XYZ file of C-alpha atoms in Angstrom:
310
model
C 125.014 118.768 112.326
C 126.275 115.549 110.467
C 124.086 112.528 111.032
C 124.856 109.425 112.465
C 124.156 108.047 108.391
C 126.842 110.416 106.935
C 129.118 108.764 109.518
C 128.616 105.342 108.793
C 129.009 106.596 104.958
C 132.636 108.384 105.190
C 133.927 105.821 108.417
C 133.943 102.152 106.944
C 134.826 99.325 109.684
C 134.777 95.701 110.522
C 130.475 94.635 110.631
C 129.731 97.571 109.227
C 126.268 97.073 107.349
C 123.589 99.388 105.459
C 119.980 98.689 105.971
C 117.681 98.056 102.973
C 114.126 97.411 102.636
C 112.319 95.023 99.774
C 108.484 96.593 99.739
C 106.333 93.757 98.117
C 103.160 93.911 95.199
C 99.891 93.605 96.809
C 97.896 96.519 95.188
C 95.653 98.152 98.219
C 97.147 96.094 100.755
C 100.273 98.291 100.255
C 98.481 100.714 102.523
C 100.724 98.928 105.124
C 103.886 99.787 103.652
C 102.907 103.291 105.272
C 102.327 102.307 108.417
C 105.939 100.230 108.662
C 108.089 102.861 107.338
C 106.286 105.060 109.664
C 106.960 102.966 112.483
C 110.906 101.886 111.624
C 111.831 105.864 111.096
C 110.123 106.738 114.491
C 112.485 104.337 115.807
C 115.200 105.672 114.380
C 116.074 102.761 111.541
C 117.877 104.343 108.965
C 116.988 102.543 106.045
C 119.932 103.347 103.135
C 118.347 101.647 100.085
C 115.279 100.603 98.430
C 113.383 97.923 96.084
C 109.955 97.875 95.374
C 107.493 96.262 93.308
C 103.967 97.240 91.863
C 102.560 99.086 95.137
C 105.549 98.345 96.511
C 107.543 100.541 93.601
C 104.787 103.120 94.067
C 105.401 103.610 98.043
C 108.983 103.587 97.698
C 109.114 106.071 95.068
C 107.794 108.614 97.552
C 109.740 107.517 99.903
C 112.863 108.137 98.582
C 112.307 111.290 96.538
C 111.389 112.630 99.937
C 107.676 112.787 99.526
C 106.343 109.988 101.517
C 104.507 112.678 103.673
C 102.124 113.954 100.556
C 101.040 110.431 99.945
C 100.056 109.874 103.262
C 97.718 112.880 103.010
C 96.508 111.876 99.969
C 95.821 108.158 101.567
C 94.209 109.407 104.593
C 91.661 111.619 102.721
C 90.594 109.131 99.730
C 86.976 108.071 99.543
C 86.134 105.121 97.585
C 84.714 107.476 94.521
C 87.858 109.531 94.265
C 89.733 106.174 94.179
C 87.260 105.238 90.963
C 88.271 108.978 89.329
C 91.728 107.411 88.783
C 90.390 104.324 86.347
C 90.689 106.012 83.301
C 88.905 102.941 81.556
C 89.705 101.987 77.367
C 88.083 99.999 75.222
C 89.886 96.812 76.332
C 92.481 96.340 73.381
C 95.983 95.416 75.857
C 94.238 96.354 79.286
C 91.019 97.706 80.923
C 92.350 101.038 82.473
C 94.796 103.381 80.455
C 97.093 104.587 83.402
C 97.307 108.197 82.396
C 95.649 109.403 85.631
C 97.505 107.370 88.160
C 100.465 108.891 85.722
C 99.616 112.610 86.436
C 99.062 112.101 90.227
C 102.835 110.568 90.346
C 104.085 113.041 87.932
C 102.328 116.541 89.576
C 103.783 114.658 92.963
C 107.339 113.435 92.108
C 107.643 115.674 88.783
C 110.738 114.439 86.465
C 113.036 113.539 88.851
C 115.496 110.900 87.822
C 116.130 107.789 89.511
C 119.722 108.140 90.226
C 118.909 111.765 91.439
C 116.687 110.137 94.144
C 117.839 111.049 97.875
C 117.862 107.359 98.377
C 118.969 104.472 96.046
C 115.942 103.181 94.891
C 115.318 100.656 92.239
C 111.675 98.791 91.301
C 111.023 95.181 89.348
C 108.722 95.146 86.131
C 108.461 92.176 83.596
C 108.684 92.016 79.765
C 105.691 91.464 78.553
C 107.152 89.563 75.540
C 109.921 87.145 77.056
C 109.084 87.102 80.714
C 112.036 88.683 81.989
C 112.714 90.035 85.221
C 113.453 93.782 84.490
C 115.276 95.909 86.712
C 114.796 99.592 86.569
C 117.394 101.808 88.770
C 118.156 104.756 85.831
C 115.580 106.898 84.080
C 112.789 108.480 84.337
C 111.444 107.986 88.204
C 107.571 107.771 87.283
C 108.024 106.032 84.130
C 109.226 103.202 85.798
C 106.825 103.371 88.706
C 104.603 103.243 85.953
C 105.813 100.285 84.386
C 105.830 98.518 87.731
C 102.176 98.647 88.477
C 101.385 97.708 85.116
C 98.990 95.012 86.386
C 98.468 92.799 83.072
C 94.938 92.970 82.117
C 94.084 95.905 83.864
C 96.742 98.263 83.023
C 97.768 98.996 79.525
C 101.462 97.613 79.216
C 104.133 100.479 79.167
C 106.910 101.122 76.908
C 110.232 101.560 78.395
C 113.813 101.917 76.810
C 112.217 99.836 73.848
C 110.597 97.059 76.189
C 107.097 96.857 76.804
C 106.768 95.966 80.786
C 103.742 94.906 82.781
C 104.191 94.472 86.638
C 106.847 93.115 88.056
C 104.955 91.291 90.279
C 104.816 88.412 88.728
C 108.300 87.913 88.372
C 109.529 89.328 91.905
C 106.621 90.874 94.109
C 109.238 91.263 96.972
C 112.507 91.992 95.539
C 115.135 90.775 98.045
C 117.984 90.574 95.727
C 117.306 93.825 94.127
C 118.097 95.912 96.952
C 120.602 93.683 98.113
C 122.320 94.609 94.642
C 122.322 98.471 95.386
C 124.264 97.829 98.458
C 122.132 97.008 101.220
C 123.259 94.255 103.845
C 120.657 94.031 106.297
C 117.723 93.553 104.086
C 113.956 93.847 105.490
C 111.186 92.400 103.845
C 107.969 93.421 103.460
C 105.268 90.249 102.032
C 101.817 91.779 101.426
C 100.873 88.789 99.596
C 98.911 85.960 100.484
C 99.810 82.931 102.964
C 99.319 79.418 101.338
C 98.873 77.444 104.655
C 100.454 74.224 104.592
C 101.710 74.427 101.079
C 104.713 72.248 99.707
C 107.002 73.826 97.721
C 108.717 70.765 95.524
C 112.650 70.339 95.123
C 111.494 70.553 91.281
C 109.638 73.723 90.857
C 108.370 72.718 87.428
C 106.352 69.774 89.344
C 103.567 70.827 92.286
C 102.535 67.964 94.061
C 98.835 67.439 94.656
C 98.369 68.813 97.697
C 99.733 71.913 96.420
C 97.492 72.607 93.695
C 94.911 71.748 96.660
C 96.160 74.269 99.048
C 96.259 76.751 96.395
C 92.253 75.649 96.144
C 91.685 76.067 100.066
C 92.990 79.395 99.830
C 90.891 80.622 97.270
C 87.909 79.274 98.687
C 87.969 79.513 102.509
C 86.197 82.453 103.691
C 84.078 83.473 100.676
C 80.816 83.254 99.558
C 80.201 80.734 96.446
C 77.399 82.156 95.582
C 79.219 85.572 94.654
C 80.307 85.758 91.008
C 83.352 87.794 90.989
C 84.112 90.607 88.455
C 86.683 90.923 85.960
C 89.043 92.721 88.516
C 88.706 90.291 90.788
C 89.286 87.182 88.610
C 92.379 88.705 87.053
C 93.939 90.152 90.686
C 92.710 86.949 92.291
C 94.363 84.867 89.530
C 97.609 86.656 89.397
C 97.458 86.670 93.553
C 97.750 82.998 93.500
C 100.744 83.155 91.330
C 102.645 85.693 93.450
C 101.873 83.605 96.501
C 103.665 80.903 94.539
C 106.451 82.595 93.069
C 107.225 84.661 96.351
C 107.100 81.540 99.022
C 109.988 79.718 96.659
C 111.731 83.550 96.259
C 112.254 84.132 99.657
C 113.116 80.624 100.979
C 116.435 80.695 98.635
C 116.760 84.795 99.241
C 117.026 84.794 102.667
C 116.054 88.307 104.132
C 116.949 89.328 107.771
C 113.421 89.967 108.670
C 110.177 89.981 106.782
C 107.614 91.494 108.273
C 104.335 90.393 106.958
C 101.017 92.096 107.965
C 97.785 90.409 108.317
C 96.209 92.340 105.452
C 94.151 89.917 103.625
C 90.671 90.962 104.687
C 91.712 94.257 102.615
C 90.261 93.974 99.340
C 92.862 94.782 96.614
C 91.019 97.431 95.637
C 90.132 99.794 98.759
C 92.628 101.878 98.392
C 90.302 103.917 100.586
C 90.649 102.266 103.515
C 93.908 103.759 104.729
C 93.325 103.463 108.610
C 92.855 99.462 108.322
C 95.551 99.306 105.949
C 97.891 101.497 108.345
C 97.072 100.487 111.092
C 98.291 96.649 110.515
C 101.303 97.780 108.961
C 102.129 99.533 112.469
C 101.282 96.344 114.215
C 103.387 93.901 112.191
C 106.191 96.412 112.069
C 106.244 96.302 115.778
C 106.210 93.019 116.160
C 109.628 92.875 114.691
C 111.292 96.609 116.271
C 113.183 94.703 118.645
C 115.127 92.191 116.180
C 115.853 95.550 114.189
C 117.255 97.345 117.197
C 119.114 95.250 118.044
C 120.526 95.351 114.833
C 120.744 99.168 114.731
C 122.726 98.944 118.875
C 125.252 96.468 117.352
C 126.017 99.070 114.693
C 125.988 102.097 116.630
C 128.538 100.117 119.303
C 130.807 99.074 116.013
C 130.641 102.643 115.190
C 131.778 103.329 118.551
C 134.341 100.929 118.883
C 135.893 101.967 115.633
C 136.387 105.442 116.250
């Protein structure tokens, strides 16, 4: 039977646009990119192209090789020790934690498959460690730049690709809008999993914060925790780089403009429980919903182009 997608592929008319999705960096909170794509295929999005970055690049990987469904049962059955078996830690020289196990799971999982050979355009955002550059990876070896993209500097070692060294591309782009708007996609969804800077003010010179800015940032960091707890080395560096993302990602998608952004209310996950897939899920599904009916309407006005055209 052909699908309603190879339609839209081989009958090209007037309004005519391809849905894309922009996952964002967030490390555990990511669990919720699960429960959204889970929600939008049940309702029948068809979602044509995807970005992703750090977490984001990770869930989107499996996505579009077709192998979303053995990370979910993965997700759902990881304790918080088997989520410690996959810190391979190093004598800190360029990063705390090697990367060769979280390598092996993505490789015995998505095997050598090539970007371009992916069922679904896919492309994911890493940085160069050396100039600071946004890096785009859409060619090559599919874990390698997965890899590359999670590369949280610090904690991961950096990883050489096509004679770069890249680190994650969060903090460059943790929700790449453009990027899948460059493979093709029109209608672009969003997916922010990083924090909310209430009452922050963005300045028409992004090289100058104002004051109350720097305080916000402050309030953020301090509401809701204890002062008397002396965070670890994880948490100062993904805390640190958090509060950069936050930054760099309000600014991003004020001037990117995505369709929708759907942002779940994630931030009492810690950024490392991984293990805590039914919180993580279950938020996705909620914030996901909260937005189905802007997206199908969306979807109706295509399917009655479609109609119309034929």
């Amino acid at each position: 039977m052909i699908s309603f997608k190879d339609i839209l592929k081989h009958l090209p008319f007037i309004g005519q646009k391809s849905v894309g999705i922009a996952l964002g960096s967030g490390a555990a909170r990511g669990l919720a990119h699960l429960g959204i794509l889970d929600v939008l295929m049940e309702a029948g999005v068809e979602i044509e192209f995807v970005s992703g970055t750090s977490i984001g690049a990770f869930v989107g990987a499996f996505f579009c090789a077709g192998k979303i469904d053995e990370l979910v049962r993965f997700a759902k059955n990881l304790t918080s020790w088997e989520s410690l078996k996959f810190a391979d830690f190093m004598i800190p020289k360029n990063g705390l934690i090697e990367g060769k196990k979280i390598e092996k799971f993505m490789r015995d999982h998505l095997g050598d498959r090539r970007i371009q050979d992916l069922d679904i355009p896919f492309a994911c955002v890493a940085a160069d460690y050396y100039t600071g550059a946004e890096v785009i990876l859409n060619k090559g070896d599919l874990v390698d730049a997965v890899r590359a993209s999670i590369s949280i500097p610090g904690i991961f070692k950096p990883v050489p690709v096509n004679g770069l060294l890249l680190v994650d591309g969060g903090v460059v782009n943790p929700v790449p809008v453009e990027v899948v708007r460059g493979l093709g996609a029109d209608y672009i969804i969003a997916v922010d999993i990083s924090p909310s800077i209430a009452n922050m003010t963005i300045s028409k010179d992004v090289d100058n914060f104002r004051q109350e800015d720097m305080a916000a940032l402050s309030k953020f960091r301090s509401d809701g925790r204890n002062l008397e707890h002396s965070p670890n080395i994880f948490e100062v560096i993904m805390g640190s780089i958090s509060i950069m993302e936050a930054l760099v990602n309000t600014m991003r998608l004020k001037s990117e403009k995505p369709d929708i952004i759907i942002k779940p209310d994630v931030f009492d996950l810690g950024l490392f429980e991984f293990y805590k897939y039914k919180l993580g899920v279950s938020r996705g599904e909620e914030a996901a919903k909260g937005v189905l009916n802007k997206i199908d309407r969306f979807v109706k006005r295509r399917e009655r182009a479609l109609i119309k055209a034929s």
